[in-house]
Structure formats: structure tokens, C-alpha cells
Amino acid sequence: MRFLTCLTEEHNLALVGLAAWFCLVGSMITIRLLDRIRHAERASRIAWVFLGGAATGATIWCTHFIAMIAYQPGVEVAYEPRLTGISLLLAILGSAGALHLTTRRGRPSAALGGALFGLTVSAMHYIGMQAFVANGLVRWSPAYVAASVLFAVALGVLAFDRARAAGRFAGPWWATALMVGSIVLLHFTGMAAMTVTPFAPVAGQFGSSTATIVMAIAVAGVGTVVIGTGLATYILDSQARADTRRRLHELLESNVDGMAIVQDGAITATNAAFATLVGGGGAIVGQPLACWIADIATATPDRLVQLTLVASDGSDVPVEVAVRFDQRRACPQTIYSIRDLRARIAQERRIAHLARNDSLTGLPNRTSFLEWLARQTGADSPHRAVALLSIDLDRFKEVNDMHGHAAGDQLLVRIAERMQAALLPGEFIARLGGDEFVAVMPVAEPDDAVQLIDRLRDAITAPVMIEASGIEANCGMSIGVALWPRDATELSALINNADLAMYRAKAAIAVDACFYEEHMDKTVRVRRQMVQELRTAIDRNELALHWQVQESVGSGAITGYEALLRWTRADGSSVSPAHFIPLAEQSGLILPIGEWVLRTACTTAASWAEPHRIAVNLSPVQLGHVDLPRLVQQVLLDTGLSPARLELEITETAMITDPVRTIHVLRQLKAIGVTVAMDDFGTGYSSLSTLRSFPFDKIKLDRSFMAELNGAPQSAAIIRAVLTLGESLDIPVLAEGVETVEQLAFLREQGCDEAQGYLLGRPGPLPARGRAEAARLAG
């Protein structure tokens, strides 16, 4: 009852309300500043503690003295300035100490800080009461004094503890209410402990009503300035922190990786990328990061670590985590950068797959094949023998040429699927490129490979429906088989031997699969050595031109010479053109050799005194080259030979591969002014259609008909027919291979235009004289 009567009967309630307002506003600011001090960086912590101590001290001091001014004991009162100032200084220093102690780490620090706050409020109150001077007798109730101190300490401990706690009955509003209760209960319980008994005024007593008014104004002014300063500072700092949080949010959101900031074991900020990564499904802020990444504690700042994130739907997401610790703050925080590895892992798997598998068919590629073959034939191989099958598709180029590469690709994919499906456990197949495949299988006997060959034949030769064009296409196959270790112990030799057997099968007509035989290797080695020697034959001056005379059958006059290529090695041995010309065509050496022959022949002929015509043979490979007309024209310009003196000889076989293009090239050559002769006429595939397609300047009858002239009546009939054909088409005919007088007489009787052969002159380094000229010089 004393507490209530003191508050209602002995106080000015308007001033009590003003004191309560100061207490409420100051307490709110104090609790906010307490939180700011907790999160302040070390460099600014002292400044914030000072500001918080000033605002808190001013709060409790203003509350106390405004309430004291509101106290009306019925006698004149006054205040001693020195003790009043000491009470203010004590309130500020004690409050600063309490705030600093509360913001230290550890839960007990909040209780100790709250207790120090309660003792500070109590000390400030009772020192301030010592400055209270009344015209009466002041008596104190020890029970009320003890109760006031107990209220201040207990509620102070609760207020500061609730300010740092989280959850129910915690937070700034609960802490503010408890702090207000601590100050209010201390003051009014302390006031209830005091009883003033009036007595007569004493002369010389200091204090007056004017001093009381001045004190009230001073207290209000100090309180307003200090609390206003604290409030303005807090508002400015809140705006600055809001700007910092906004910039942090923008920085987090601008990162494509998931970002999470963890403080005190809980997430304080994330970005949208992290929310997308975990899949949403609940609150993220405030939760430990370990809820999604169980092994997050293993992440260290010095390295990237790959962990597994469990999304909200339960799926595992491989992530790469980078960590950085921020120790500059009062409460250190950890920044996690979390990168989703699913796309990268999928890309790495695709790259690894492409590195070891064919991109079109999906079959293993050359790298995988070599590794597999090495394991099967290694020292620790469990197999006694291994068969290597080299597979080449026949007629595949025709599908590409007729129906396009898309159809060819579809054919390859379908055949690859069939071959893969035809394999048994332990068997292996790979695509090396183009239409080349290889297969590997362990065998006990060589004939075991035949079973795989039969299965592959069914897979390859079965028709394939091309969806794009709606046509049916099929291929043949050529397979060469080499056995390890019977045919080779080295992998390169084994692969080479399987290829040799495959080429033999490709050249054969009756079979599509061949096993390797040793003599094949010897033949190929000789051919390869010859090609290597042929590459350097021009530089070593081993190639030379021999000239064979061509005469008029009727008059015996020289009509020209044919340039024939000869190769004599440095050791004096000669190589037949029948051997090295096909090798030059297969290896592509025929192009530089053909250019050398053309240029040498034209240069030599240009130096002759007599303007005889020269005949130069063209290979089908040369004829298929787009630069042939330009080359011929350039050689004629460089050598000064008249185009009319150059005759180019081609075979019917050269026109079969691409007749349209060949005829176009021949017309370009004729436009230059050179003549074109059909060589080896009668031995090709479609001689009459060829003559109809292009107006040749000469027909050269193949030497095989002259060789069979005496023994085969059919040859004589064919010769007559060709001569009649030439006469009707107005194309001169030259017969090759004339070696006897009888053959020459037959040609003269049948009206042949020209002849060439050993009877007229053997090929030699220098042009031979004709028979008529030789007879004239001899006579």
C-alpha cells in the first residue's frame, strides 16, 4: 500500500508520465544499441559501447530525476549539484560496463551484465537521493530499499538475457519491457522506502523552488539531447546497415553459384541460386547449413571440396564448396560458395565418352580398341590365342554418292547396332573411322573366328531402310583375320597383318574373308619399299624418258614419237613400268611424276630440228585432277612447244569412273590446241559409247590384237572392224605392237594409218630413225 500511495498521492502524475516516456524510449534505444554492439566490428566496438553507455545512463538518470521532480512530499526540496553530477557519471560508466560485459561471448555474460545494470541503477538512485535535501526529517525503510535493489538486479538480468536469447518470450520488445520494469520498480520502490516529516525552515539552507525548476529543465534538456543523439545514431546506423545488406543481397544474387552466409551456426543470408539448388520447400534462413550438406564441416578455406547436397525432394546433388572466414566482425561469419556440379559432371562424362567412343555410332573408338587389344594380348592375358578381325564395308561409297552422307551415316549407325548385338560375351568391336571396323575375340582354334565372321556377315549385308529417302541400301564386307600370337606378337604387327588379309579379301572375287598368310607380308613390304624408293627417284635422276617411233603405214614416214617412262635404280637394275606405275597411282606419286614426264617430254621435243609430234600417256589419276588443263597450258608456255605437236593418250578405263567430268576435262584440253588419242582401244568396257561421247583425234589399237593376228582369225576380224570404224568416223587408227613384216603388210593391206612397234624401232633415250630414212641413209 505504501508503494501505491506514494505513486498516486505524493507524485505529479504528469511528470511521472514524462519520466515513463523517457524510460520507455531510452530502454528501446538501449536494447537496440545492445544488439548493435554485439555485431560491431572490433575497431568500432568501443565507440558503440560509449554511445550505448551514454544513452542508457541518461535514460535511467533522466527517469530518476524527472520522477524526483514529480515527487511532492509537502515540504520544500532542493538538490545538491555535486552528488547529482556524480550520479549521472556513475549511471553512464556503469551502463557502459554492463553493455560491454553483456556483449562478450558466452551465455553467463548476459546475466552478469544484467546484474551490473541493476546495481548501477540502484547506486545511481540512492546516490541521487543523497543529493535530495528536504525541509523535514527523512527516514528510510530497509525492507523497501532491499526490495528495490532486488527488483532492479533481477529484472536487469532478465532484460539483458532476453535481449540475447532467441525463441519464445525473447527479443527486443520483451527485453525493453523488462528493462523499463527494472528502472521503474527500483525508483518507485525506493521512493516508497523514504518518509519525509516536515519541520520548521532552517536559516542558510541551500535550495529553492527556482533551483528545482532549473534542475528540471536541465534534466529534461540533457535527457533529450543524449537520448536524441543515441536515437539519431541508431537510425543512421540502421540505414547504413540496410544499405550494406542491400549491397550484400545484390552481390549474392549476382553470383551464379549458390551463396550462403553462416553466423553462429545458422544461415543468415542466401541467394536465389542456393534456394533453387536446395529446391525450396521451407525456411532456409536460421537453419544450419548441415541440414542440406551433411559434411559441410569438412570444407576448409584452403581448398575446394566436392560434397553432396541433399535437396528438399531427397535427391542428391553433387556440389563444389568454397569457404571463406570473415573474422573482422564481432560475431565472425563464414561465407560458402556452392556450385552445382551436375552440368559439369555430365559434360565431363560426355567428353570422356567421346574420347573413348565413336561420336556417330557410339561404338568404342581406336583408343579403346588399342587398350582392349593390349589387355587381351598382354602378359597376364588368360587367353591362349586372340583373333583380330579387320572389317571394311564394300559399296559404302556408292551409298554416299547416290543418296548423300546423311543416308551413309544412317547406314553406318544401323550396321553398328547390328554388329554390337551380334557379339557374344568376351567379344569386342570398334569403329576406327569411315567404314573401317575391327573386332577382337578369344579363340581356341583359328576356325573359331569363322563363327564371328558369319554373325557379322548377317549383320552387315542385311538391307537397311533409309528413312529420309525411303530407299533400301545394303553393303558387302571384306574381313581380314590375324591371330595372336601365331601371326604376330607385337600389336602394330598384328594390326598390320589383319589389314593385309582384309585387302586380300577385298581384291578377291569369290570370298569376303581371308586369314593372314606370311607371304602376303613379304609382298607388301616389297611394294612399300618400292614406293619409298620411287619418292626419291626424281631427285636422284633415276627416271628417264625413252622414245618409240610412230610411222605412216603407207609411206613409212615418221609421224611422231611416244614418250615412255623408264626407271633405272642407282645400282643399275631396271624396274618395269608395269610394276611401278600402279604403285605410283595408288600412292599419289603419279601426279608429280606425271608432271615431270610432261614437262621433260615437251622440253626435249621443243629442241628437235624436226617438228615431230610427241605422244604422252595420262594416268586416270591425272585425268581426275582439276588442275590438269592449267598444268598442260603452263608447260606448253614454259617450254615453247606448239600445242599441235602434243598428243595426250588416255585409256577407256580412265573415262569409266566419272565420264561426265572426264569429257569436260578433255574438251578443255582440246581447246588449248592439243590432240587426244584413245589408247588400248578394244580392251575397255564400252568402246563404241566412248567414241560417241567424245570426238577423239586418234584411235590406238591395243597390241594384244597384233600378237594374236596369226593364231586367231578373230583378231584379224576385229582389226578390220576397228579400221572400218575409224574410217567411217574419220578418226585415224594407229596399231601398236607391230613386230613382224607380215603384221605390217596386213595393216597396209587393210588401210591402217599408222603403226608402232619393235619392227619400226625399239624405245630408246634418243629418237630412232624410221625405216625409210634408215634405208635412204644406208643406200
XYZ file of C-alpha atoms in Angstrom, residues 528-540 567 587-589 593:
18
model
C 56.211 -50.349 -99.684
C 59.960 -50.304 -100.202
C 59.435 -49.637 -103.897
C 57.096 -46.727 -103.120
C 59.682 -45.253 -100.771
C 62.361 -45.533 -103.452
C 60.014 -44.055 -106.030
C 59.529 -40.953 -103.857
C 63.191 -40.055 -104.282
C 63.658 -41.317 -107.839
C 63.117 -37.874 -109.423
C 65.593 -36.162 -107.095
C 68.201 -38.844 -107.817
C 63.162 -46.262 -114.043
C 50.306 -43.747 -103.555
C 49.507 -40.475 -105.360
C 53.071 -40.122 -106.662
C 55.854 -37.963 -111.800
